[in-house]
Short mmCIF file of C-alpha atoms in Angstrom, two decimals:
data_model
loop_
_atom_site.label_atom_id
_atom_site.label_comp_id
_atom_site.label_asym_id
_atom_site.label_seq_id
_atom_site.Cartn_x
_atom_site.Cartn_y
_atom_site.Cartn_z
CA UNK A 176 -0.02 0.05 -0.02
CA UNK A 177 1.48 3.48 -0.98
CA UNK A 178 2.55 5.64 1.87
CA UNK A 179 0.60 8.77 2.71
CA UNK A 180 1.62 12.06 1.09
CA UNK A 181 0.31 15.59 1.42
CA UNK A 182 -2.79 16.26 -0.72
CA UNK A 183 -1.87 17.07 -4.24
CA UNK A 184 -2.51 20.64 -5.82
CA UNK A 185 -4.86 19.99 -8.66
CA UNK A 186 -3.63 22.80 -10.95
CA UNK A 187 -0.27 24.08 -9.67
CA UNK A 188 1.53 20.70 -9.72
CA UNK A 189 4.96 22.16 -10.86
CA UNK A 190 5.57 24.59 -7.96
CA UNK A 191 8.89 22.96 -7.13
CA UNK A 192 9.95 21.94 -10.57
CA UNK A 193 11.42 23.96 -13.42
CA UNK A 194 10.32 21.75 -16.22
CA UNK A 195 11.90 21.04 -19.56
CA UNK A 196 12.80 23.44 -22.36
CA UNK A 197 10.93 23.15 -25.65
CA UNK A 198 13.30 20.80 -27.46
CA UNK A 199 13.60 18.30 -24.56
CA UNK A 200 9.86 18.44 -24.05
CA UNK A 201 9.26 17.74 -27.69
CA UNK A 202 11.70 14.87 -27.77
CA UNK A 203 9.56 13.06 -24.98
CA UNK A 204 6.36 12.94 -27.16
CA UNK A 205 5.57 10.12 -29.44
CA UNK A 206 2.62 9.21 -31.53
CA UNK A 207 1.25 5.69 -30.95
CA UNK A 208 -1.85 3.95 -32.38
CA UNK A 209 -4.51 2.76 -29.96
CA UNK A 210 -3.80 -0.89 -30.74
CA UNK A 211 -0.12 -0.43 -29.74
CA UNK A 212 -0.98 1.66 -26.65
CA UNK A 213 -2.63 -1.44 -24.94
CA UNK A 214 -4.19 -0.75 -21.71
CA UNK A 215 -1.83 2.18 -20.82
CA UNK A 216 -2.53 5.87 -20.27
CA UNK A 217 -0.66 8.10 -22.63
CA UNK A 218 0.61 10.33 -19.74
CA UNK A 219 -0.29 8.80 -16.44
CA UNK A 220 -0.80 9.51 -12.73
CA UNK A 221 2.13 10.34 -10.41
CA UNK A 222 1.89 8.74 -7.07
CA UNK A 223 4.80 9.14 -4.52
CA UNK A 224 7.00 10.33 -7.49
CA UNK A 225 6.20 7.07 -9.42
CA UNK A 226 4.45 7.21 -12.62
CA UNK A 227 1.40 4.88 -13.02
CA UNK A 228 0.07 4.11 -16.56
CA UNK A 229 -1.35 0.65 -16.78
CA UNK A 230 -5.11 0.38 -16.26
CA UNK A 231 -7.11 -2.58 -15.00
CA UNK A 232 -10.59 -2.54 -16.34
CA UNK A 233 -13.80 -4.02 -14.70
CA UNK A 234 -15.96 -6.06 -16.94
CA UNK A 235 -18.90 -3.93 -18.12
CA UNK A 236 -22.38 -5.33 -17.99
CA UNK A 237 -25.78 -4.79 -19.63
CA UNK A 238 -26.76 -2.85 -16.44
CA UNK A 239 -23.78 -0.45 -17.20
CA UNK A 240 -25.02 0.13 -20.73
CA UNK A 241 -28.62 0.73 -19.50
CA UNK A 242 -27.69 3.06 -16.67
CA UNK A 243 -25.31 4.97 -18.90
CA UNK A 244 -28.25 5.61 -21.25
CA UNK A 245 -30.39 7.04 -18.31
CA UNK A 246 -27.45 9.32 -17.17
CA UNK A 247 -26.73 10.45 -20.60
CA UNK A 248 -30.43 11.25 -21.51
CA UNK A 249 -30.50 13.83 -18.62
CA UNK A 250 -27.01 15.16 -18.99
CA UNK A 251 -26.21 18.43 -20.56
CA UNK A 252 -23.43 21.11 -20.30
CA UNK A 253 -21.13 20.53 -17.32
CA UNK A 254 -23.20 17.32 -16.58
CA UNK A 255 -22.14 15.91 -19.90
CA UNK A 256 -18.47 16.28 -18.98
CA UNK A 257 -19.04 14.65 -15.69
CA UNK A 258 -20.60 11.70 -17.40
CA UNK A 259 -17.36 10.40 -18.48
CA UNK A 260 -15.68 10.66 -15.14
CA UNK A 261 -18.77 9.08 -13.49
CA UNK A 262 -18.65 6.25 -15.85
CA UNK A 263 -14.79 5.71 -15.56
CA UNK A 264 -15.29 5.02 -11.74
CA UNK A 265 -17.31 1.93 -12.99
CA UNK A 266 -14.90 0.86 -15.72
CA UNK A 267 -11.43 1.30 -14.08
CA UNK A 268 -10.49 -0.60 -10.86
CA UNK A 269 -6.65 0.07 -10.69
CA UNK A 270 -4.03 2.12 -12.23
CA UNK A 271 -0.47 0.91 -12.12
CA UNK A 272 -1.64 -1.99 -9.96
CA UNK A 273 -3.00 0.39 -7.25
CA UNK A 274 -6.69 0.51 -6.52
CA UNK A 275 -8.17 3.74 -7.72
CA UNK A 276 -9.68 4.33 -4.23
CA UNK A 277 -6.24 4.16 -2.70
CA UNK A 278 -4.86 6.55 -5.23
CA UNK A 279 -7.58 9.01 -4.49
CA UNK A 280 -6.99 8.60 -0.80
CA UNK A 281 -3.20 9.09 -0.99
CA UNK A 282 -3.58 12.17 -3.18
CA UNK A 283 -6.05 13.71 -0.84
CA UNK A 284 -9.04 13.41 -2.98
CA UNK A 285 -11.75 12.81 -0.22
CA UNK A 286 -15.43 13.30 0.31
CA UNK A 287 -15.54 13.24 3.92
CA UNK A 288 -13.99 10.07 4.98
CA UNK A 289 -14.50 8.38 1.65
CA UNK A 290 -12.06 8.41 -1.22
CA UNK A 291 -13.43 10.53 -4.17
CA UNK A 292 -12.61 8.41 -7.14
CA UNK A 293 -14.62 10.72 -9.39
CA UNK A 294 -12.44 13.64 -8.46
CA UNK A 295 -9.37 11.51 -9.06
CA UNK A 296 -10.44 10.96 -12.76
CA UNK A 297 -11.36 14.61 -13.06
CA UNK A 298 -7.84 15.68 -11.95
CA UNK A 299 -6.23 13.44 -14.50
CA UNK A 300 -4.80 14.79 -17.75
CA UNK A 301 -7.46 15.32 -20.21
CA UNK A 302 -5.74 13.26 -22.82
CA UNK A 303 -5.72 10.37 -20.36
CA UNK A 304 -9.40 10.50 -19.74
CA UNK A 305 -10.28 10.82 -23.37
CA UNK A 306 -7.95 7.93 -24.25
CA UNK A 307 -9.59 5.90 -21.66
CA UNK A 308 -12.92 5.96 -23.41
CA UNK A 309 -11.20 4.45 -26.50
CA UNK A 310 -9.42 1.90 -24.34
CA UNK A 311 -12.58 0.82 -22.70
CA UNK A 312 -14.55 0.64 -25.88
CA UNK A 313 -11.87 -1.52 -27.58
CA UNK A 314 -11.87 -3.91 -24.53
CA UNK A 315 -15.69 -4.00 -24.35
CA UNK A 316 -16.98 -4.24 -27.90
CA UNK A 317 -13.94 -4.02 -30.08
CA UNK A 318 -12.76 -1.31 -32.46
CA UNK A 319 -15.58 -1.00 -34.86
CA UNK A 320 -17.37 2.30 -34.83
CA UNK A 321 -20.24 3.74 -36.93
CA UNK A 322 -19.43 6.99 -38.70
CA UNK A 323 -21.49 9.43 -40.78
CA UNK A 324 -20.21 12.49 -42.59
CA UNK A 325 -21.12 14.67 -45.67
CA UNK A 326 -18.58 14.52 -48.55
CA UNK A 327 -16.82 17.93 -48.85
CA UNK A 328 -16.43 17.30 -52.52
CA UNK A 329 -19.84 16.30 -53.78
CA UNK A 330 -22.07 16.79 -50.77
CA UNK A 331 -23.14 13.07 -50.57
CA UNK A 332 -24.20 11.84 -47.11
CA UNK A 333 -22.05 8.84 -46.23
CA UNK A 334 -23.53 6.77 -43.37
CA UNK A 335 -21.91 3.49 -42.07
CA UNK A 336 -24.11 0.41 -42.56
CA UNK A 337 -23.59 -2.31 -40.07
CA UNK A 338 -23.13 -5.63 -41.78
CA UNK A 339 -21.45 -4.05 -44.91
CA UNK A 340 -17.84 -4.52 -44.67
CA UNK A 341 -17.17 -1.64 -46.95
CA UNK A 342 -18.44 0.75 -44.39
CA UNK A 343 -16.62 -0.64 -41.32
CA UNK A 344 -14.38 1.86 -39.54
CA UNK A 345 -12.13 1.01 -36.58
CA UNK A 346 -10.61 2.86 -33.77
CA UNK A 347 -7.57 0.63 -33.52
CA UNK A 348 -5.50 2.99 -35.67
CA UNK A 349 -6.50 6.00 -33.59
CA UNK A 350 -3.42 8.19 -33.11
CA UNK A 351 -2.57 9.18 -29.57
CA UNK A 352 0.17 11.59 -28.53
CA UNK A 353 2.03 9.87 -25.56
CA UNK A 354 4.54 10.97 -22.93
CA UNK A 355 7.71 9.06 -22.78
CA UNK A 356 9.55 10.41 -19.64
CA UNK A 357 8.85 9.45 -16.19
CA UNK A 358 9.10 13.06 -15.21
CA UNK A 359 5.95 15.09 -15.27
CA UNK A 360 5.20 16.81 -18.65
CA UNK A 361 6.04 20.43 -17.68
CA UNK A 362 7.25 22.81 -20.27
CA UNK A 363 9.43 25.55 -19.19
CA UNK A 364 9.02 28.65 -21.55
CA UNK A 365 11.63 31.46 -21.23
CA UNK A 366 10.39 34.99 -22.12
CA UNK A 367 12.40 36.97 -24.65
CA UNK A 368 11.32 40.16 -22.83
CA UNK A 369 11.09 39.76 -19.04
CA UNK A 370 7.89 41.10 -17.37
CA UNK A 371 8.54 43.71 -14.79
CA UNK A 372 6.32 43.39 -11.66
CA UNK A 373 7.40 45.45 -8.62
CA UNK A 374 10.97 44.64 -7.59
CA UNK A 375 11.00 41.34 -9.50
CA UNK A 376 11.07 40.31 -13.10
CA UNK A 377 9.21 37.21 -14.50
CA UNK A 378 11.60 35.51 -16.78
CA UNK A 379 9.76 32.26 -17.43
CA UNK A 380 6.59 30.31 -16.98
CA UNK A 381 5.89 26.43 -16.65
CA UNK A 382 3.14 25.01 -18.59
CA UNK A 383 1.35 21.72 -18.08
CA UNK A 384 -1.18 19.76 -20.26
CA UNK A 385 -4.76 20.55 -19.12
CA UNK A 386 -6.56 18.32 -16.61
CA UNK A 387 -9.94 17.00 -17.36
CA UNK A 388 -11.84 19.17 -14.98
CA UNK A 389 -10.52 22.22 -16.62
CA UNK A 390 -12.30 21.48 -19.86
CA UNK A 391 -15.61 22.97 -18.62
CA UNK A 392 -13.66 26.06 -17.39
CA UNK A 393 -12.02 26.71 -20.64
CA UNK A 394 -15.08 25.95 -22.90
CA UNK A 395 -18.14 26.20 -20.55
CA UNK A 396 -20.59 28.96 -20.00
CA UNK A 397 -18.65 30.40 -17.08
CA UNK A 398 -15.54 31.08 -19.27
CA UNK A 399 -14.93 34.79 -19.17
CA UNK A 400 -12.16 35.05 -21.90
CA UNK A 401 -11.76 33.80 -25.43
CA UNK A 402 -11.02 29.98 -25.51
CA UNK A 403 -7.15 30.48 -26.30
CA UNK A 404 -6.72 32.86 -23.40
CA UNK A 405 -8.64 30.53 -21.01
CA UNK A 406 -6.52 27.73 -22.10
CA UNK A 407 -3.38 29.76 -21.28
CA UNK A 408 -4.54 30.87 -17.99
CA UNK A 409 -5.20 27.07 -17.10
CA UNK A 410 -2.11 25.65 -18.66
CA UNK A 411 0.44 27.97 -16.93
CA UNK A 412 1.06 26.30 -13.48
CA UNK A 413 4.16 28.14 -12.44
CA UNK A 414 5.23 31.83 -12.51
CA UNK A 415 8.75 32.96 -11.95
CA UNK A 416 7.76 35.53 -9.34
CA UNK A 417 7.62 35.33 -5.54
CA UNK A 418 4.03 36.79 -5.48
CA UNK A 419 2.71 33.84 -7.61
CA UNK A 420 4.69 30.92 -6.16
CA UNK A 421 3.11 28.34 -3.76
CA UNK A 422 -0.41 29.50 -4.86
CA UNK A 423 -3.17 27.02 -5.15
CA UNK A 424 -5.42 27.08 -8.18
CA UNK A 425 -4.89 29.46 -11.08
CA UNK A 426 -1.55 31.32 -10.87
CA UNK A 427 -1.51 33.09 -14.20
CA UNK A 428 -3.90 36.09 -14.36
CA UNK A 429 -4.84 38.99 -16.68
CA UNK A 430 -2.48 41.25 -14.71
CA UNK A 431 0.43 39.24 -15.99
CA UNK A 432 -1.08 38.59 -19.44
CA UNK A 433 -1.57 42.32 -20.21
CA UNK A 434 2.19 43.02 -19.45
CA UNK A 435 3.45 40.43 -22.07
CA UNK A 436 5.01 41.67 -25.28
CA UNK A 437 3.08 40.49 -28.29
CA UNK A 438 6.06 38.30 -29.61
CA UNK A 439 6.14 36.59 -26.22
CA UNK A 440 2.44 36.05 -26.26
CA UNK A 441 2.63 34.52 -29.68
CA UNK A 442 5.43 32.24 -28.67
CA UNK A 443 3.44 31.20 -25.45
CA UNK A 444 0.47 30.27 -27.63
CA UNK A 445 2.63 28.32 -29.82
CA UNK A 446 4.01 26.34 -26.81
CA UNK A 447 0.46 25.77 -25.72
CA UNK A 448 0.13 23.58 -28.86
CA UNK A 449 3.06 21.36 -27.78
CA UNK A 450 1.03 20.42 -24.73
CA UNK A 451 -1.75 18.53 -26.56
CA UNK A 452 -0.98 15.04 -25.46
CA UNK A 453 -4.38 13.77 -26.73
CA UNK A 454 -6.05 11.26 -28.99
CA UNK A 455 -7.13 12.44 -32.40
CA UNK A 456 -10.64 11.15 -32.93
CA UNK A 457 -10.74 11.24 -36.66
CA UNK A 458 -11.08 8.45 -39.09
CA UNK A 459 -10.58 8.04 -42.87
CA UNK A 460 -13.67 8.36 -45.02
CA UNK A 461 -14.07 7.52 -48.81
CA UNK A 462 -17.21 8.89 -50.48
CA UNK A 463 -19.40 6.09 -51.88
CA UNK A 464 -20.57 8.54 -54.54
CA UNK A 465 -17.31 10.11 -55.84
CA UNK A 466 -14.52 8.33 -54.17
CA UNK A 467 -13.22 11.48 -52.50
CA UNK A 468 -10.96 10.73 -49.47
CA UNK A 469 -10.93 12.92 -46.32
CA UNK A 470 -10.93 12.78 -42.53
CA UNK A 471 -14.04 12.98 -40.33
CA UNK A 472 -14.68 13.21 -36.68
CA UNK A 473 -15.35 9.94 -34.73
CA UNK A 474 -18.47 10.40 -32.68
CA UNK A 475 -16.98 9.55 -29.32
CA UNK A 476 -18.82 12.12 -27.25
CA UNK A 477 -22.11 10.05 -27.60
CA UNK A 478 -20.62 7.79 -24.90
CA UNK A 479 -23.18 5.04 -24.84
CA UNK A 480 -23.34 4.63 -28.52
CA UNK A 481 -19.59 4.89 -28.86
CA UNK A 482 -18.85 2.13 -26.13
CA UNK A 483 -21.65 -0.32 -26.71
CA UNK A 484 -22.19 0.08 -30.47
CA UNK A 485 -25.98 0.79 -29.82
CA UNK A 486 -26.40 2.13 -33.41
CA UNK A 487 -25.00 -0.88 -34.94
CA UNK A 488 -27.17 -3.16 -32.71
CA UNK A 489 -30.49 -1.24 -33.46
CA UNK A 490 -29.88 -0.13 -37.13
#
């Protein structure tokens, strides 16, 4: 059983680390197909400085499928995002051989005296949670997925037809950006023009990939800024200035943003793109009318249909 540690800070998890410069960070990212990823998280959970990646899945049942439909029917907005984390508490029993309840307890995610496993999944990297949906689907019903898209060339509606081999798509070739290092994925970004604040200058920031719970903050109704600004506010987890160190929650604010030179802001937003350790839910389409080839979105957000092939069963 892991030893107890102090509760983790959900956002500012780099307060005592300086991260990797851009080239070193980039060298630790590799693209892996879902079929080669196995049952491993692309980034992972750090527990007592140990990186945990391998997930142990619970067998899903007809009850899980039915109750997911009930939950999904009533979910909207923030509830739709919570649907995935709620379901993952059913689907995943262990990470890295450690029971999810024990991980939640050790990291300080508690609801009273009970380990809050839902909060554990919410605090995981967004790419891990989204990749888990594909891992669970592959283990539960296989890789086949129904897709539908309008051809950008001729406008023909292409709809997958269960039972017709020409129209079968698979998520096994889904590309996922994975983290290779056992160090946390923290990108150190040095400013070309330091920001002067009081007696101190800010010379660098540290950025981390977004956590799943931040998705609603960035894209939800409560977002106050444009999405690229909200993403930057959430991704910067360390500011090289005494006034912003050892803070819980969001450490990067509009007071710092407004003092950045525009070239540094542009470079920061470019650095933000490096943090996307995520699956790409897109599949190859070939128009049955004109043979045009393009990529279309895989409908993973309809979680019940995606995981249990409900369309294929009922079509």
